[in-house]
Coordinates of N, CA and C and ligand atoms in Angstrom, one line a residue:
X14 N -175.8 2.2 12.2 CA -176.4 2.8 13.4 C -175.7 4.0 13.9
X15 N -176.1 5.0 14.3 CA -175.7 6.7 14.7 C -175.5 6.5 16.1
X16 N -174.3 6.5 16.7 CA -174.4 6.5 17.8 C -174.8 7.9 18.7
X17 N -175.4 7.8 19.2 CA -176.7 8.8 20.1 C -175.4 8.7 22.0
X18 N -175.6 10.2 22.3 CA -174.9 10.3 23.5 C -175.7 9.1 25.0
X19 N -176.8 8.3 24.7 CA -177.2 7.5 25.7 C -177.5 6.1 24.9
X20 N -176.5 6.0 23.5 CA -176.7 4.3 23.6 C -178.0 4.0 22.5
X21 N -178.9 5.3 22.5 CA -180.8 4.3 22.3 C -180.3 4.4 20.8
X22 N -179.5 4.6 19.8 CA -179.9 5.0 18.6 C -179.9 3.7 17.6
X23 N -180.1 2.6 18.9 CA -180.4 0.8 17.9 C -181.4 0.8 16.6
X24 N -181.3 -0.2 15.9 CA -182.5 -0.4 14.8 C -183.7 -0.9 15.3
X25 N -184.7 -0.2 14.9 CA -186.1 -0.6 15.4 C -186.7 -1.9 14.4
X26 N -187.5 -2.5 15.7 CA -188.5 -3.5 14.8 C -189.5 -3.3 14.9
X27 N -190.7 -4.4 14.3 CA -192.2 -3.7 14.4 C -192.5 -5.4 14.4
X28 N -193.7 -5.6 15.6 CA -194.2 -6.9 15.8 C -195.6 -6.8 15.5
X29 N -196.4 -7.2 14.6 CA -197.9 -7.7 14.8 C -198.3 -9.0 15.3
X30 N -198.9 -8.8 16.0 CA -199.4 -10.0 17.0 C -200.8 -10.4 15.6
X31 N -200.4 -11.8 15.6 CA -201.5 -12.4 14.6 C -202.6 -13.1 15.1
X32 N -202.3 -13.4 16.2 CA -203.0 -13.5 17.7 C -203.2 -13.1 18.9
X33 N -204.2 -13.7 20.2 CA -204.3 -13.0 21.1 C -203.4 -13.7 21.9
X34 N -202.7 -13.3 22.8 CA -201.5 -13.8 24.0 C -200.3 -14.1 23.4
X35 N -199.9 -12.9 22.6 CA -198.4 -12.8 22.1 C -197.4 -12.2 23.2
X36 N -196.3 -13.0 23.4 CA -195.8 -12.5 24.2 C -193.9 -12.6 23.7
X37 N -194.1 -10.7 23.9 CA -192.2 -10.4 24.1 C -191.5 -10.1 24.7
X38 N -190.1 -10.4 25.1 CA -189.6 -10.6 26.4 C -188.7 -10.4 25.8
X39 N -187.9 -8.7 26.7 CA -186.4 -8.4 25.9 C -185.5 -9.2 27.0
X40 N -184.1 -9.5 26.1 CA -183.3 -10.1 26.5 C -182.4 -9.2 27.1
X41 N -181.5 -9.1 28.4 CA -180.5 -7.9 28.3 C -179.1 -7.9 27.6
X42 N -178.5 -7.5 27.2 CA -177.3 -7.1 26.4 C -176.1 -7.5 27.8
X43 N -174.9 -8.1 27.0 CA -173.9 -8.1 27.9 C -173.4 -9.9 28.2
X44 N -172.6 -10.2 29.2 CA -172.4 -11.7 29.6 C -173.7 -12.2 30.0
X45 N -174.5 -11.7 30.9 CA -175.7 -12.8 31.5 C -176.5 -12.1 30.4
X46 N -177.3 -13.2 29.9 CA -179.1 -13.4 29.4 C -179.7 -13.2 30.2
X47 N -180.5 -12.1 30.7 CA -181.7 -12.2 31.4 C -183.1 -11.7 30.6
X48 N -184.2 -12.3 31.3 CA -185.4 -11.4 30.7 C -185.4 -10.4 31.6
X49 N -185.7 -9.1 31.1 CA -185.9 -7.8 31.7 C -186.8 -7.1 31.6
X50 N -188.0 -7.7 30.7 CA -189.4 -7.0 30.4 C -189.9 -8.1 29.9
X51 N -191.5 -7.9 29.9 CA -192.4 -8.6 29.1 C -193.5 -7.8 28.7
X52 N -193.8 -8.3 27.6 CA -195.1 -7.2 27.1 C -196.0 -8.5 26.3
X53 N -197.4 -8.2 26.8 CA -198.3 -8.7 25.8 C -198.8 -8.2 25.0
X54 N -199.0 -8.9 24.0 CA -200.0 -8.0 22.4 C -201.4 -9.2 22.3
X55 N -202.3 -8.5 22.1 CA -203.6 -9.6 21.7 C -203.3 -9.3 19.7
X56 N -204.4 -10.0 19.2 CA -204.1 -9.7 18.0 C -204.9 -8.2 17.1
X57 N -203.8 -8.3 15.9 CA -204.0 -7.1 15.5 C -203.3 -5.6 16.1
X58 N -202.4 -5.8 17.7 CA -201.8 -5.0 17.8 C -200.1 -5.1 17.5
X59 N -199.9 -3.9 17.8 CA -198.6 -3.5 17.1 C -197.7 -2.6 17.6
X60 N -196.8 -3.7 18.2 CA -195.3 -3.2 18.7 C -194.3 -2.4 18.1
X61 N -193.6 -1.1 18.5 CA -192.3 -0.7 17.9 C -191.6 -0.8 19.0
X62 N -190.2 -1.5 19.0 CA -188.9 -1.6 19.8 C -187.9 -1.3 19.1
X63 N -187.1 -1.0 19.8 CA -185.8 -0.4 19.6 C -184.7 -1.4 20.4
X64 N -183.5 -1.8 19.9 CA -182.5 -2.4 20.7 C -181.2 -1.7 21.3
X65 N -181.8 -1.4 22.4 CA -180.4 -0.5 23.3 C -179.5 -1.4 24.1
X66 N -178.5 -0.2 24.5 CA -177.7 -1.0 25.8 C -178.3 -1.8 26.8
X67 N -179.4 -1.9 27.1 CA -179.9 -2.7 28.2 C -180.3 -3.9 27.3
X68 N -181.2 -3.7 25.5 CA -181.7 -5.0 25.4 C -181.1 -5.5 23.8
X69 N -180.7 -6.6 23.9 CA -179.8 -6.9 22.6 C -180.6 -8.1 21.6
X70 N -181.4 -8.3 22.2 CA -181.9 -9.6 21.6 C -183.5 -9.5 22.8
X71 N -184.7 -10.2 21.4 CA -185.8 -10.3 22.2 C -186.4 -11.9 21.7
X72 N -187.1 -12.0 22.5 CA -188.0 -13.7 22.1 C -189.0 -13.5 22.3
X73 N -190.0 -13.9 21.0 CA -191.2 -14.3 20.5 C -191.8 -15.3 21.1
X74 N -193.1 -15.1 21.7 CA -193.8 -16.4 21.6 C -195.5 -15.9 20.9
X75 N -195.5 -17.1 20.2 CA -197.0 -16.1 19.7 C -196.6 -16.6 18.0
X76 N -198.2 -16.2 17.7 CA -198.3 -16.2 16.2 C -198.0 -14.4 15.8
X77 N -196.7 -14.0 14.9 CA -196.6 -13.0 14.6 C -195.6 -12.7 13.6
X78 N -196.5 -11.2 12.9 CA -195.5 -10.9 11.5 C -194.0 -10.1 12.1
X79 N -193.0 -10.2 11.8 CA -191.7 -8.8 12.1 C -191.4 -8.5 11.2
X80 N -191.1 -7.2 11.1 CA -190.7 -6.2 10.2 C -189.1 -6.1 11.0
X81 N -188.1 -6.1 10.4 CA -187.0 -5.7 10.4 C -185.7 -4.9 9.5
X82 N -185.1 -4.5 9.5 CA -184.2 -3.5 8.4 C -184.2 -5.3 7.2
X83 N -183.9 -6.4 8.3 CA -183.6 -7.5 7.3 C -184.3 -8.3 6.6
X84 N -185.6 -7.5 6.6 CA -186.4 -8.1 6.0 C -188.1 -8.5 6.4
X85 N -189.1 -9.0 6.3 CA -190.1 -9.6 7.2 C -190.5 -11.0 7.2
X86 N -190.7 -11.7 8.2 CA -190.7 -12.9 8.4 C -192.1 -13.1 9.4
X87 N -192.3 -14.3 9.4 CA -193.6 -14.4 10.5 C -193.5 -15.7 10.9
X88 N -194.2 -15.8 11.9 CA -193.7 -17.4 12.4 C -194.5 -18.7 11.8
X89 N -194.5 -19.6 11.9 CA -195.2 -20.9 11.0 C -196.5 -21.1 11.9
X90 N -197.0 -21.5 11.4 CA -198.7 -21.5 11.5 C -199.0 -23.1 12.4
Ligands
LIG114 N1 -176.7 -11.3 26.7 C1 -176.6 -11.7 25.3 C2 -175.7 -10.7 24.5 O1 -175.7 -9.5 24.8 C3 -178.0 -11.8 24.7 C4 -178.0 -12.4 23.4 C5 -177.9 -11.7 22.2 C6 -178.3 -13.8 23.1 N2 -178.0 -12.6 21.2 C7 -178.2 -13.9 21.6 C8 -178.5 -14.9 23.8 C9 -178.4 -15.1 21.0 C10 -178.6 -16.1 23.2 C11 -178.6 -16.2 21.8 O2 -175.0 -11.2 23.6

């Protein structure tokens, strides 16, 4: 990762929603877990996120494919 003078220069993911009412909710970075966003996808759309200093971790709910540096995975059916 390149550190960037504001933190943003995280690894991006990519979410397709394989259904309608996918829902992602970034986590924030640091001691407390909180949710700090939510975003819906119906299906067929398509998320790019990035993990910065505010979000370190995100949660899935929904039928969907990820693309990540580590690979791609999708949730079980
Ligand atoms: N606030 C936590 C942190 O920055 C968020 C988090 C990252 C997390 N990975 C996790 C919470 C795994 C539960 C499980 O580390």
């Amino acid at each position: 990762m390149c550190e960037k003078p504001n933190n943003t220069g995280g690894d991006y993911i990519v979410v397709k929603a394989l259904d309608n009412g996918v829902t992602i909710i970034g986590l924030t970075r640091g001691k407390d877990t909180k949710f700090h966003h939510s975003e819906k996808l119906d299906k067929g759309e398509i998320m790019v996120a990035q993990f910065t200093e505010h979000t370190s971790a995100i949660k899935i709910r929904g039928k969907v494919e990820v693309l990540t540096k580590n690979g791609k995975m999708r949730t079980d059916e």
